[in-house]
XYZ file of C-alpha atoms in Angstrom:
263
model
C -36.033 -144.648 11.393
C -39.526 -145.254 12.672
C -40.648 -143.706 15.962
C -43.661 -146.004 16.332
C -43.745 -147.356 19.902
C -44.288 -151.098 20.083
C -44.039 -151.393 16.308
C -42.048 -154.042 14.491
C -38.500 -154.224 15.739
C -35.412 -153.021 13.923
C -31.852 -153.990 14.700
C -30.290 -151.543 17.171
C -27.471 -149.325 15.995
C -24.256 -150.574 17.585
C -21.649 -147.821 17.844
C -18.008 -148.645 17.278
C -14.877 -147.350 15.554
C -16.834 -147.192 12.293
C -18.984 -144.438 13.874
C -15.953 -142.165 13.520
C -15.296 -142.974 9.857
C -16.970 -140.015 8.217
C -17.201 -139.867 4.418
C -15.594 -137.020 2.459
C -17.758 -133.899 2.531
C -17.520 -133.308 -1.209
C -18.176 -136.921 -2.193
C -16.063 -139.912 -3.098
C -12.794 -139.120 -4.777
C -12.119 -136.144 -2.473
C -10.225 -136.171 0.798
C -11.770 -133.327 2.819
C -13.666 -134.737 5.796
C -15.649 -133.135 8.593
C -12.799 -133.260 11.183
C -10.496 -131.489 8.697
C -13.019 -128.699 8.260
C -13.601 -128.517 12.000
C -9.961 -128.078 12.965
C -9.624 -125.197 10.483
C -12.955 -123.651 11.487
C -12.251 -123.741 15.212
C -8.680 -122.537 14.730
C -10.174 -119.482 13.001
C -12.767 -119.081 15.768
C -10.099 -119.376 18.484
C -8.052 -116.699 16.724
C -11.125 -114.481 16.303
C -12.042 -114.910 19.979
C -8.584 -113.909 21.190
C -8.343 -111.067 18.673
C -11.672 -109.446 19.508
C -11.211 -110.075 23.240
C -7.904 -108.192 23.207
C -8.679 -105.544 20.585
C -10.056 -102.768 22.816
C -8.079 -103.472 26.006
C -10.358 -101.174 27.984
C -9.595 -100.329 31.605
C -13.071 -101.551 32.528
C -13.393 -104.742 30.447
C -16.542 -105.858 28.711
C -17.734 -109.443 28.912
C -15.687 -110.711 25.978
C -12.536 -108.964 27.153
C -13.092 -110.263 30.671
C -13.431 -113.875 29.497
C -10.439 -113.510 27.179
C -8.266 -112.016 29.909
C -9.328 -114.703 32.365
C -8.419 -117.461 29.885
C -5.150 -115.810 28.936
C -4.197 -115.220 32.560
C -5.053 -118.802 33.474
C -2.756 -120.249 30.798
C -0.043 -117.604 31.240
C 0.248 -117.948 34.986
C -0.629 -121.534 35.828
C 0.810 -123.228 32.733
C 3.505 -120.801 31.603
C 5.042 -119.020 34.568
C 4.485 -121.695 37.222
C 5.751 -124.590 35.064
C 8.441 -123.107 32.800
C 9.667 -120.530 35.286
C 9.569 -116.752 35.464
C 12.824 -116.339 33.522
C 11.863 -118.133 30.307
C 8.084 -118.478 30.227
C 7.035 -115.260 28.481
C 8.148 -116.203 24.972
C 6.157 -119.456 25.144
C 2.893 -117.861 26.281
C 1.535 -117.265 22.715
C 2.217 -120.901 21.840
C 0.588 -122.238 25.009
C -2.439 -119.922 24.776
C -2.984 -120.833 21.115
C -2.638 -124.533 21.875
C -5.059 -124.407 24.799
C -7.839 -122.544 22.989
C -7.427 -124.600 19.806
C -7.868 -127.760 21.857
C -10.715 -126.372 23.941
C -12.748 -125.136 20.975
C -12.280 -128.370 19.063
C -13.100 -130.530 22.085
C -16.270 -128.574 22.812
C -17.322 -128.995 19.179
C -18.800 -132.292 20.335
C -21.426 -130.362 22.325
C -22.504 -128.023 19.524
C -25.765 -129.081 17.802
C -25.369 -130.215 14.181
C -21.600 -130.562 14.667
C -21.539 -133.018 17.589
C -18.158 -134.486 16.820
C -14.945 -134.043 18.841
C -12.271 -133.170 16.300
C -9.519 -134.965 18.180
C -11.342 -138.259 18.260
C -9.452 -138.768 14.981
C -5.975 -140.030 15.826
C -4.227 -138.470 12.836
C -5.089 -134.938 13.893
C -3.895 -135.557 17.460
C -0.585 -136.993 16.253
C -0.159 -133.820 14.200
C -0.440 -131.712 17.345
C 1.898 -134.046 19.232
C 4.435 -133.714 16.399
C 4.332 -129.921 16.730
C 4.883 -130.278 20.469
C 7.817 -132.675 19.887
C 9.462 -130.244 17.471
C 9.008 -127.277 19.833
C 10.455 -128.732 23.008
C 13.310 -130.542 21.261
C 14.165 -127.388 19.320
C 14.323 -125.173 22.410
C 16.376 -127.814 24.217
C 18.891 -128.220 21.383
C 19.079 -124.451 20.942
C 19.997 -123.944 24.574
C 22.253 -126.922 25.225
C 23.444 -127.958 21.751
C 22.608 -131.382 20.308
C 25.129 -133.330 22.411
C 24.304 -131.466 25.603
C 20.567 -131.880 25.078
C 20.830 -135.626 24.434
C 22.978 -135.948 27.557
C 20.381 -133.969 29.525
C 17.527 -136.161 28.331
C 19.284 -139.524 28.531
C 21.642 -139.310 31.532
C 20.001 -138.616 34.910
C 22.241 -136.561 37.170
C 24.070 -138.544 39.815
C 23.933 -141.826 37.897
C 27.327 -143.228 36.918
C 28.968 -146.511 36.092
C 27.767 -149.548 34.128
C 24.122 -148.902 35.005
C 24.213 -146.177 32.361
C 24.305 -148.913 29.697
C 20.756 -149.727 30.774
C 19.526 -146.259 31.750
C 20.597 -144.311 28.655
C 18.646 -146.389 26.063
C 15.597 -146.422 28.334
C 15.697 -142.665 28.875
C 16.225 -142.018 25.163
C 13.304 -144.252 24.269
C 11.087 -142.716 26.955
C 11.940 -139.021 26.509
C 12.645 -138.761 22.794
C 10.718 -141.550 21.060
C 7.642 -142.496 23.106
C 6.708 -139.148 24.648
C 4.797 -137.710 21.636
C 2.934 -141.015 21.233
C 1.706 -141.032 24.836
C 0.871 -137.339 24.598
C -1.351 -137.995 21.581
C -2.924 -141.193 22.879
C -4.125 -139.546 26.092
C -6.130 -136.906 24.237
C -7.319 -139.195 21.456
C -8.525 -141.981 23.766
C -10.456 -139.595 26.014
C -12.212 -137.894 23.101
C -12.906 -141.193 21.339
C -14.197 -143.070 24.396
C -16.331 -140.190 25.657
C -18.051 -139.675 22.329
C -18.555 -143.410 21.877
C -20.255 -143.562 25.271
C -22.588 -140.707 24.337
C -23.557 -142.421 21.077
C -24.167 -145.657 22.965
C -26.581 -144.143 25.495
C -28.323 -141.872 22.972
C -28.930 -144.528 20.313
C -29.514 -147.280 22.859
C -32.194 -145.217 24.586
C -33.804 -144.398 21.245
C -33.965 -148.054 20.262
C -35.339 -149.169 23.637
C -38.098 -146.521 23.620
C -39.143 -146.374 19.988
C -37.948 -149.454 18.154
C -37.631 -152.421 20.499
C -41.358 -153.158 20.448
C -41.236 -154.110 24.141
C -43.137 -151.844 26.545
C -40.988 -152.939 29.496
C -37.881 -151.550 27.782
C -39.262 -147.993 27.778
C -38.215 -147.114 31.385
C -34.765 -148.511 30.654
C -34.566 -146.335 27.561
C -35.561 -143.273 29.579
C -32.862 -144.148 32.127
C -30.359 -144.417 29.273
C -31.252 -140.883 28.160
C -30.906 -139.613 31.743
C -27.432 -141.138 31.855
C -26.713 -139.643 28.444
C -27.534 -136.181 29.822
C -25.336 -136.694 32.884
C -22.423 -137.979 30.789
C -22.862 -135.096 28.355
C -22.164 -132.551 31.093
C -19.355 -134.691 32.495
C -17.826 -134.741 29.026
C -17.789 -130.930 28.942
C -15.571 -131.023 32.023
C -13.378 -133.790 30.610
C -12.974 -131.904 27.319
C -11.801 -128.851 29.243
C -9.444 -130.953 31.380
C -7.936 -132.646 28.330
C -7.179 -129.259 26.768
C -5.585 -128.267 30.076
C -3.578 -131.496 30.465
C -2.263 -131.435 26.877
C -1.106 -127.832 27.286
C 0.288 -128.548 30.760
C 2.395 -131.423 29.418
C 3.654 -129.163 26.624
C 4.792 -126.661 29.255
C 6.430 -129.425 31.333
C 8.312 -130.790 28.323
C 9.554 -127.301 27.461
C 10.605 -126.767 31.075
C 12.456 -130.095 31.014
C 14.222 -129.172 27.775
C 15.377 -125.852 29.240
C 16.447 -127.256 32.608
C 20.125 -127.551 33.438
C 19.718 -130.954 35.052
C 17.605 -134.006 34.211
């Protein structure tokens, strides 16, 4: 692209869903794309971070150990113990910690230069995580209550009797068993997709207004677009953290619901 101010105009780049359709890394005919590589890369980095943070376990922690312990304690206490309960939470802590840091590292990939792509802005990868979540909380529920007892727990609210159950049971089954993983995935996917789309819009829009529109009066608007891009960039860092937190929180809540004795 030309960077000649007030030069001949070019059509502006209009971001859309096609902005997320990345070609295979190794060329046509292969299936490995950038998001696939990212999810593996950041899974390895999350593991390496937790491993090296916990390796020495010194009484006076270094910086890495301090950050690792703070992250672990945050997930263990606020998402594990406080949501699942002190009796059952400990065995789910590794799962919740792994899930949180996998999400956080992949979400923050959008802020890393030369990567600049949130892994979970691709719906297929998010549905994969939601499927794992669905298997985990249904498994622990069936293991504790048995299949019949678990379905009764999920589909029959306590205290509800009579003909109204003919309406309540299908609704509860559809809501708790069928739709839940879809809504879990959509929340994360839509936030990552929309946030990144907004960043592309302001970045490329500002570039076009300043360098390619050929209209001097558009330059201040382009600068304003880049100011907004910077503000949204830092807001996105917070949202990416919150989405990792919310996804893990909902996992803990679903596990707690599967282990509960009453619906």
